Amino acid sequence: MTDTSGNPGSSKPWGGRFSTSADPAAEAFTASLAFDRRLWSHDIRGSIAWAHALERAGLIDKVECGAIEHGLGLVRAELESGRFTFRRELEDIHMNIERRLIELAGPVGGKLHTGRSRNDQIALDERLYVREVLGDLDAALVAVQSALLDQAERHRTAAMPGYTHLQRAQPVLLAHHLLAYVAMLDRDRGRFADCARRVNVLPLGSAALAGAAFAIDREALAHELGFDVPSANSMDAVADRDYIVEALAAAAVLGMHCSRLAADLTLWATAEFGFVEFADAFATGSSIMPQKKNPDVAELIRGKSGRLYGNLVAVLTVMKGLPLTYNSDMQEDKEPFFDTIDTLEAILRVLPPMLGSLTFRVERMREAAGADYSTATDLADYLVRKGLP
């Protein structure tokens, strides 16, 4: 490796050609470590697989590969235990891990980046992360569906008014209403599953944009990391974030469904409807009105859908005018995506216990189901069946 110890820019992976250090404000502005550090486990997993690929290609020997893998294991242990010291001047999680690897394993750690760019490295980390969280979201959605199904089973014969234009329309079963949301969530799961298939493509080996200059077995690399196939085009692999956009779009639709469910329950909990009561554990009071019982949890579920929409639009706007291939603008995909995942996980964590604790006032609902001529359509249909004009 070139000795850049006398170069003020030597702390940077790209510092060799620079004669002055980065301006502190610019350094702080461009650093992504504050948010991309959550990708550390995926970065280490990808780096271990890349070391194996370098060994298969004859670029490092077995001993060197073992030393790199051992060093990455030590870095992982530090990160897991909270002992790892993050250094903002190293910009991102990739360089923090690589620099610590070199400190622990010696100069051999510097060979790990052979044939690899941070461009294909971050694309890999993101795809590994997205694939993981999509699986977590599916499991969380199953729990919400189960809570809805349990309530539907408990109220199989409970009648209620169905609404159009917020006006009583026709009697329906409460179970039928709840199962409508089960069906919506089923499609949400399908959208995430479709997205996961497109996410599961290996970008590693694309290097900066033109592909690795070495004989890397990308099929073996894809197999080791659990990807279906390697990417077909190296420029596409490092330049696009459509898999992030697609996941954000599916998340926004899911947020809409959760918001509508919360809106129904919030409306039904009013004195004017009186169809449902929230458990005390999922409601709050008023600082001035002692009689109040506010459905704050449901209201926040409804409100947080706006964040999901905003995050989708933010990433679409970042990507819309970028020429190929990688641009630093793409660093801005992470915070919106992480926020969406955190928001969805919070919503899906609170929904099942909240739904399970609802008390439906079935007699009030039954009385409302037959009021205001809501059976008029059924009566008209009956007369038609009897042959009356």
Short mmCIF file of C-alpha atoms in Angstrom, two decimals:
data_model
loop_
_atom_site.label_atom_id
_atom_site.label_comp_id
_atom_site.label_asym_id
_atom_site.label_seq_id
_atom_site.Cartn_x
_atom_site.Cartn_y
_atom_site.Cartn_z
CA MET A 1 0.00 0.00 0.00
CA THR A 2 1.21 3.53 -0.73
CA ASP A 3 2.57 5.45 2.24
CA THR A 4 0.46 8.61 2.57
CA SER A 5 1.48 9.40 6.14
CA GLY A 6 2.74 12.83 5.15
CA ASN A 7 -0.43 13.70 3.29
CA PRO A 8 -3.08 15.70 5.16
CA GLY A 9 -5.77 13.80 3.30
CA SER A 10 -4.37 10.37 4.16
CA SER A 11 -7.12 9.50 6.65
CA LYS A 12 -9.52 9.25 3.72
CA PRO A 13 -9.69 6.23 1.44
CA TRP A 14 -9.51 8.63 -1.48
CA GLY A 15 -7.00 11.03 0.12
CA GLY A 16 -3.93 10.20 -1.99
CA ARG A 17 -4.36 12.98 -4.56
CA PHE A 18 -5.37 15.70 -2.10
CA SER A 19 -2.91 18.18 -0.60
CA THR A 20 -5.15 19.67 2.08
CA SER A 21 -7.47 18.24 4.69
CA ALA A 22 -11.23 18.41 4.34
CA ASP A 23 -12.94 21.48 5.71
CA PRO A 24 -14.52 20.46 9.06
CA ALA A 25 -17.94 21.72 7.99
CA ALA A 26 -17.69 19.84 4.69
CA GLU A 27 -16.51 16.71 6.49
CA ALA A 28 -19.47 16.82 8.86
CA PHE A 29 -21.86 17.58 5.99
CA THR A 30 -20.79 14.63 3.84
CA ALA A 31 -20.43 12.02 6.59
CA SER A 32 -23.09 9.30 6.63
CA LEU A 33 -21.84 7.39 9.67
CA ALA A 34 -24.57 8.77 11.93
CA PHE A 35 -27.17 6.73 10.07
CA ASP A 36 -25.44 4.07 7.95
CA ARG A 37 -23.85 2.54 11.05
CA ARG A 38 -26.98 0.40 11.40
CA LEU A 39 -25.72 -1.56 8.38
CA TRP A 40 -22.62 -2.80 10.21
CA SER A 41 -23.66 -6.47 10.47
CA HIS A 42 -24.54 -6.59 6.78
CA ASP A 43 -21.28 -4.89 5.88
CA ILE A 44 -19.27 -7.46 7.82
CA ARG A 45 -21.23 -10.34 6.33
CA GLY A 46 -20.56 -9.02 2.83
CA SER A 47 -16.88 -8.47 3.59
CA ILE A 48 -16.41 -12.03 4.81
CA ALA A 49 -18.01 -13.34 1.63
CA TRP A 50 -15.82 -11.01 -0.44
CA ALA A 51 -12.69 -12.32 1.29
CA HIS A 52 -13.76 -15.84 0.33
CA ALA A 53 -14.26 -14.66 -3.26
CA LEU A 54 -10.78 -13.12 -3.31
CA GLU A 55 -9.31 -16.41 -2.10
CA ARG A 56 -11.20 -18.37 -4.77
CA ALA A 57 -9.82 -15.94 -7.37
CA GLY A 58 -6.25 -16.46 -6.10
CA LEU A 59 -5.89 -12.83 -5.05
CA ILE A 60 -5.22 -13.74 -1.42
CA ASP A 61 -4.14 -17.06 0.02
CA LYS A 62 -5.88 -19.20 2.60
CA VAL A 63 -3.87 -17.81 5.52
CA GLU A 64 -4.62 -14.23 4.50
CA CYS A 65 -8.31 -15.02 4.09
CA GLY A 66 -8.36 -16.60 7.53
CA ALA A 67 -6.65 -13.56 9.06
CA ILE A 68 -9.18 -11.22 7.44
CA GLU A 69 -12.12 -13.33 8.56
CA HIS A 70 -10.76 -13.55 12.10
CA GLY A 71 -10.20 -9.80 12.18
CA LEU A 72 -13.74 -9.14 10.98
CA GLY A 73 -14.96 -11.43 13.74
CA LEU A 74 -13.14 -9.28 16.28
CA VAL A 75 -14.69 -6.14 14.78
CA ARG A 76 -18.12 -7.77 14.96
CA ALA A 77 -17.56 -8.62 18.62
CA GLU A 78 -16.65 -5.00 19.38
CA LEU A 79 -19.75 -3.73 17.60
CA GLU A 80 -22.03 -6.24 19.32
CA SER A 81 -20.68 -5.35 22.74
CA GLY A 82 -20.75 -1.59 22.19
CA ARG A 83 -16.96 -1.30 22.51
CA PHE A 84 -16.39 -0.19 18.93
CA THR A 85 -15.17 3.40 18.57
CA PHE A 86 -16.84 5.12 15.63
CA ARG A 87 -14.72 7.78 13.91
CA ARG A 88 -16.66 10.41 11.99
CA GLU A 89 -13.61 11.46 9.98
CA LEU A 90 -13.77 8.04 8.31
CA GLU A 91 -17.10 9.11 6.81
CA ASP A 92 -19.11 5.90 6.79
CA ILE A 93 -19.54 2.45 8.26
CA HIS A 94 -17.47 0.83 5.50
CA MET A 95 -14.30 2.76 6.25
CA ASN A 96 -14.78 2.53 10.00
CA ILE A 97 -14.88 -1.25 9.76
CA GLU A 98 -12.02 -1.44 7.26
CA ARG A 99 -9.74 0.82 9.30
CA ARG A 100 -10.41 -1.17 12.47
CA LEU A 101 -9.79 -4.42 10.58
CA ILE A 102 -6.37 -3.16 9.50
CA GLU A 103 -5.59 -2.15 13.08
CA LEU A 104 -6.52 -5.62 14.36
CA ALA A 105 -5.33 -7.86 11.51
CA GLY A 106 -2.43 -5.82 10.18
CA PRO A 107 -1.68 -4.83 6.56
CA VAL A 108 -3.46 -7.91 5.21
CA GLY A 109 -6.71 -6.19 6.12
CA GLY A 110 -6.00 -3.65 3.40
CA LYS A 111 -6.23 -6.40 0.79
CA LEU A 112 -9.93 -6.89 1.50
CA HIS A 113 -10.93 -3.96 -0.69
CA THR A 114 -9.18 -5.42 -3.75
CA GLY A 115 -11.57 -5.26 -6.70
CA ARG A 116 -14.32 -3.75 -4.59
CA SER A 117 -15.73 -0.23 -4.46
CA ARG A 118 -17.87 1.41 -1.84
CA ASN A 119 -20.40 1.75 -4.67
CA ASP A 120 -21.10 -1.97 -4.93
CA GLN A 121 -20.41 -2.41 -1.22
CA ILE A 122 -23.25 -0.10 -0.13
CA ALA A 123 -25.59 -1.57 -2.74
CA LEU A 124 -24.91 -4.98 -1.21
CA ASP A 125 -25.38 -3.78 2.37
CA GLU A 126 -28.69 -2.15 1.49
CA ARG A 127 -30.01 -5.20 -0.33
CA LEU A 128 -29.07 -7.46 2.58
CA TYR A 129 -30.79 -5.06 4.98
CA VAL A 130 -33.93 -4.63 2.87
CA ARG A 131 -34.24 -8.38 2.41
CA GLU A 132 -34.01 -8.89 6.17
CA VAL A 133 -36.52 -6.22 7.16
CA LEU A 134 -39.04 -7.34 4.54
CA GLY A 135 -39.06 -10.75 6.21
CA ASP A 136 -39.53 -9.12 9.61
CA LEU A 137 -42.43 -7.02 8.30
CA ASP A 138 -44.16 -10.08 6.90
CA ALA A 139 -44.05 -11.79 10.29
CA ALA A 140 -45.40 -8.64 11.94
CA LEU A 141 -48.24 -8.44 9.42
CA VAL A 142 -49.22 -12.02 10.20
CA ALA A 143 -49.59 -11.02 13.85
CA VAL A 144 -51.90 -8.12 12.92
CA GLN A 145 -53.97 -10.40 10.70
CA SER A 146 -54.24 -12.93 13.52
CA ALA A 147 -55.52 -10.25 15.91
CA LEU A 148 -58.19 -9.22 13.39
CA LEU A 149 -59.16 -12.84 12.77
CA ASP A 150 -59.50 -13.47 16.51
CA GLN A 151 -61.90 -10.54 16.87
CA ALA A 152 -63.84 -11.67 13.79
CA GLU A 153 -64.15 -15.18 15.23
CA ARG A 154 -65.39 -13.79 18.55
CA HIS A 155 -68.06 -11.75 16.77
CA ARG A 156 -69.13 -14.05 13.96
CA THR A 157 -72.82 -13.14 14.27
CA ALA A 158 -72.54 -9.50 15.39
CA ALA A 159 -74.39 -7.21 12.98
CA MET A 160 -73.50 -3.60 12.32
CA PRO A 161 -74.34 -0.94 9.74
CA GLY A 162 -72.15 -0.80 6.67
CA TYR A 163 -71.44 2.69 5.38
CA THR A 164 -71.03 4.55 2.12
CA HIS A 165 -70.32 8.29 2.21
CA LEU A 166 -70.31 7.87 6.02
CA GLN A 167 -74.07 7.28 5.79
CA ARG A 168 -75.71 4.06 6.92
CA ALA A 169 -76.09 1.89 3.84
CA GLN A 170 -76.72 -1.83 4.45
CA PRO A 171 -76.36 -4.17 7.41
CA VAL A 172 -73.17 -6.23 7.45
CA LEU A 173 -71.39 -8.42 9.94
CA LEU A 174 -68.66 -6.94 12.10
CA ALA A 175 -66.56 -9.97 11.14
CA HIS A 176 -67.03 -9.11 7.45
CA HIS A 177 -65.80 -5.57 8.10
CA LEU A 178 -62.73 -6.77 10.00
CA LEU A 179 -61.92 -9.38 7.37
CA ALA A 180 -61.79 -6.63 4.75
CA TYR A 181 -58.63 -5.42 6.49
CA VAL A 182 -57.24 -8.95 6.62
CA ALA A 183 -57.60 -9.06 2.83
CA MET A 184 -55.87 -5.69 2.45
CA LEU A 185 -52.97 -6.81 4.62
CA ASP A 186 -52.71 -9.99 2.57
CA ARG A 187 -52.07 -7.88 -0.52
CA ASP A 188 -49.54 -5.84 1.44
CA ARG A 189 -47.69 -9.04 2.24
CA GLY A 190 -47.79 -9.93 -1.44
CA ARG A 191 -46.29 -6.57 -2.40
CA PHE A 192 -43.44 -7.03 0.07
CA ALA A 193 -42.86 -10.57 -1.22
CA ASP A 194 -42.74 -9.31 -4.82
CA CYS A 195 -40.30 -6.61 -3.78
CA ALA A 196 -38.13 -9.16 -1.97
CA ARG A 197 -37.70 -11.15 -5.18
CA ARG A 198 -36.34 -8.10 -6.99
CA VAL A 199 -34.17 -7.15 -4.02
CA ASN A 200 -32.54 -10.57 -4.00
CA VAL A 201 -29.99 -9.81 -6.73
CA LEU A 202 -26.26 -9.62 -5.93
CA PRO A 203 -24.60 -6.28 -6.83
CA LEU A 204 -21.18 -7.15 -5.38
CA GLY A 205 -18.54 -7.55 -8.07
CA SER A 206 -19.79 -4.53 -9.99
CA ALA A 207 -17.01 -2.40 -8.43
CA ALA A 208 -17.36 1.35 -9.00
CA LEU A 209 -19.38 0.94 -12.19
CA ALA A 210 -17.51 -1.11 -14.81
CA GLY A 211 -17.23 -4.42 -12.97
CA ALA A 212 -14.38 -5.99 -11.02
CA ALA A 213 -11.11 -6.30 -12.94
CA PHE A 214 -10.48 -9.76 -11.49
CA ALA A 215 -11.92 -13.23 -12.08
CA ILE A 216 -14.46 -13.14 -9.25
CA ASP A 217 -16.88 -16.07 -9.17
CA ARG A 218 -20.05 -14.06 -8.70
CA GLU A 219 -22.28 -17.13 -8.87
CA ALA A 220 -20.51 -18.60 -5.84
CA LEU A 221 -20.62 -15.21 -4.13
CA ALA A 222 -24.37 -14.94 -4.75
CA HIS A 223 -24.92 -18.44 -3.38
CA GLU A 224 -22.91 -17.73 -0.22
CA LEU A 225 -24.91 -14.58 0.51
CA GLY A 226 -28.27 -16.15 -0.32
CA PHE A 227 -29.00 -14.18 -3.49
CA ASP A 228 -30.90 -15.71 -6.39
CA VAL A 229 -28.60 -14.37 -9.11
CA PRO A 230 -25.77 -11.88 -9.65
CA SER A 231 -26.74 -8.59 -11.28
CA ALA A 232 -26.56 -8.63 -15.07
CA ASN A 233 -25.36 -5.05 -15.55
CA SER A 234 -22.73 -3.48 -13.31
CA MET A 235 -23.84 0.09 -14.00
CA ASP A 236 -27.43 -0.70 -13.12
CA ALA A 237 -26.31 -2.51 -9.97
CA VAL A 238 -24.58 0.52 -8.46
CA ALA A 239 -26.74 3.28 -9.96
CA ASP A 240 -30.32 2.41 -9.05
CA ARG A 241 -32.25 2.38 -5.83
CA ASP A 242 -35.56 1.22 -7.25
CA TYR A 243 -35.65 -1.60 -4.71
CA ILE A 244 -35.66 1.04 -1.96
CA VAL A 245 -38.38 3.00 -3.76
CA GLU A 246 -40.45 -0.15 -4.27
CA ALA A 247 -40.18 -1.10 -0.61
CA LEU A 248 -41.11 2.45 0.40
CA ALA A 249 -44.12 2.37 -1.94
CA ALA A 250 -45.33 -0.92 -0.48
CA ALA A 251 -44.79 0.51 3.00
CA ALA A 252 -46.83 3.60 2.12
CA VAL A 253 -49.74 1.44 0.93
CA LEU A 254 -49.54 -0.60 4.12
CA GLY A 255 -49.51 2.64 6.10
CA MET A 256 -52.66 3.71 4.29
CA HIS A 257 -54.41 0.48 5.27
CA CYS A 258 -53.34 0.80 8.90
CA SER A 259 -54.47 4.42 8.86
CA ARG A 260 -57.92 3.51 7.55
CA LEU A 261 -58.32 0.80 10.18
CA ALA A 262 -57.32 3.27 12.88
CA ALA A 263 -59.71 5.86 11.44
CA ASP A 264 -62.61 3.38 11.59
CA LEU A 265 -61.89 2.51 15.20
CA THR A 266 -61.42 6.14 16.20
CA LEU A 267 -64.76 7.04 14.66
CA TRP A 268 -66.52 4.06 16.22
CA ALA A 269 -65.18 5.04 19.65
CA THR A 270 -66.96 8.41 19.61
CA ALA A 271 -70.09 8.92 21.69
CA GLU A 272 -71.97 9.50 18.45
CA PHE A 273 -71.19 5.97 17.24
CA GLY A 274 -70.48 4.12 20.47
CA PHE A 275 -69.57 0.89 18.68
CA VAL A 276 -66.24 0.17 20.39
CA GLU A 277 -64.24 1.04 23.48
CA PHE A 278 -60.48 1.12 23.65
CA ALA A 279 -58.81 -0.52 26.62
CA ASP A 280 -57.34 1.92 29.13
CA ALA A 281 -53.88 0.65 28.20
CA PHE A 282 -54.30 2.04 24.67
CA ALA A 283 -56.00 5.35 25.48
CA THR A 284 -55.12 8.58 27.26
CA GLY A 285 -56.97 11.26 29.18
CA SER A 286 -57.14 15.02 29.04
CA SER A 287 -55.14 17.47 31.13
CA ILE A 288 -58.25 19.64 31.58
CA MET A 289 -61.33 17.49 30.86
CA PRO A 290 -61.57 14.64 33.37
CA GLN A 291 -64.29 12.76 31.47
CA LYS A 292 -62.20 12.28 28.32
CA LYS A 293 -60.84 8.98 27.02
CA ASN A 294 -58.82 9.68 23.91
CA PRO A 295 -57.77 7.05 21.33
CA ASP A 296 -54.25 8.46 21.03
CA VAL A 297 -52.62 5.22 19.87
CA ALA A 298 -55.06 4.80 16.99
CA GLU A 299 -54.75 8.48 16.11
CA LEU A 300 -50.96 8.21 15.94
CA ILE A 301 -51.21 5.12 13.75
CA ARG A 302 -53.37 7.22 11.45
CA GLY A 303 -51.00 10.18 11.61
CA LYS A 304 -47.77 8.28 11.03
CA SER A 305 -48.92 7.22 7.57
CA GLY A 306 -47.95 10.75 6.53
CA ARG A 307 -44.32 10.01 7.38
CA LEU A 308 -44.42 6.92 5.19
CA TYR A 309 -45.75 8.93 2.24
CA GLY A 310 -43.18 11.66 2.79
CA ASN A 311 -40.27 9.22 2.88
CA LEU A 312 -41.36 7.67 -0.42
CA VAL A 313 -41.59 11.06 -2.11
CA ALA A 314 -38.23 12.10 -0.63
CA VAL A 315 -36.35 9.20 -2.23
CA LEU A 316 -38.20 9.51 -5.53
CA THR A 317 -37.22 13.18 -5.61
CA VAL A 318 -33.57 12.41 -4.82
CA MET A 319 -33.34 9.85 -7.63
CA LYS A 320 -35.40 11.51 -10.35
CA GLY A 321 -32.67 13.49 -12.16
CA LEU A 322 -29.47 11.56 -11.47
CA PRO A 323 -27.26 10.59 -14.41
CA LEU A 324 -25.64 7.16 -14.28
CA THR A 325 -23.99 5.86 -12.24
CA TYR A 326 -23.32 6.52 -8.56
CA ASN A 327 -23.81 10.03 -7.15
CA SER A 328 -23.49 11.15 -3.55
CA ASP A 329 -27.13 12.24 -3.70
CA MET A 330 -27.93 8.55 -3.25
CA GLN A 331 -26.63 8.75 0.30
CA GLU A 332 -29.98 10.43 1.01
CA ASP A 333 -31.94 7.20 0.49
CA LYS A 334 -31.01 5.78 3.87
CA GLU A 335 -32.56 8.07 6.46
CA PRO A 336 -36.03 8.04 4.84
CA PHE A 337 -35.89 4.27 4.45
CA PHE A 338 -34.69 3.65 7.99
CA ASP A 339 -37.37 5.99 9.30
CA THR A 340 -40.04 4.12 7.35
CA ILE A 341 -38.90 0.78 8.74
CA ASP A 342 -38.77 2.13 12.30
CA THR A 343 -42.22 3.70 11.91
CA LEU A 344 -43.79 0.56 10.45
CA GLU A 345 -42.24 -1.66 13.09
CA ALA A 346 -43.69 0.60 15.79
CA ILE A 347 -47.15 0.54 14.19
CA LEU A 348 -47.17 -3.21 13.69
CA ARG A 349 -45.87 -3.82 17.21
CA VAL A 350 -48.72 -1.90 18.87
CA LEU A 351 -51.58 -2.96 16.60
CA PRO A 352 -52.04 -6.61 17.70
CA PRO A 353 -52.39 -5.94 21.45
CA MET A 354 -54.55 -2.88 20.78
CA LEU A 355 -56.86 -4.85 18.49
CA GLY A 356 -57.03 -7.75 20.90
CA SER A 357 -58.11 -5.50 23.77
CA LEU A 358 -61.01 -3.79 21.95
CA THR A 359 -64.49 -4.14 23.44
CA PHE A 360 -67.20 -4.06 20.77
CA ARG A 361 -70.66 -2.95 21.90
CA VAL A 362 -72.52 -5.49 19.85
CA GLU A 363 -76.03 -4.56 21.01
CA ARG A 364 -75.48 -0.92 20.05
CA MET A 365 -74.16 -2.03 16.68
CA ARG A 366 -77.09 -4.40 16.12
CA GLU A 367 -79.61 -1.65 16.85
CA ALA A 368 -77.85 0.72 14.46
CA ALA A 369 -77.75 -1.97 11.77
CA GLY A 370 -81.54 -1.97 11.44
CA ALA A 371 -82.16 1.76 11.80
CA ASP A 372 -82.66 4.48 9.19
CA TYR A 373 -84.13 2.13 6.57
CA SER A 374 -80.78 0.38 6.12
CA THR A 375 -82.61 -2.76 4.96
CA ALA A 376 -84.31 -0.91 2.10
CA THR A 377 -82.03 -2.42 -0.55
CA ASP A 378 -82.66 -5.93 0.76
CA LEU A 379 -86.41 -5.27 0.73
CA ALA A 380 -86.26 -4.03 -2.86
CA ASP A 381 -84.29 -7.12 -3.88
CA TYR A 382 -86.89 -9.31 -2.15
CA LEU A 383 -89.70 -7.67 -4.10
CA VAL A 384 -87.83 -8.21 -7.37
CA ARG A 385 -87.40 -11.89 -6.56
CA LYS A 386 -91.17 -12.07 -5.98
CA GLY A 387 -91.80 -10.62 -9.43
CA LEU A 388 -93.07 -7.22 -8.36
CA PRO A 389 -92.28 -4.39 -10.78
#
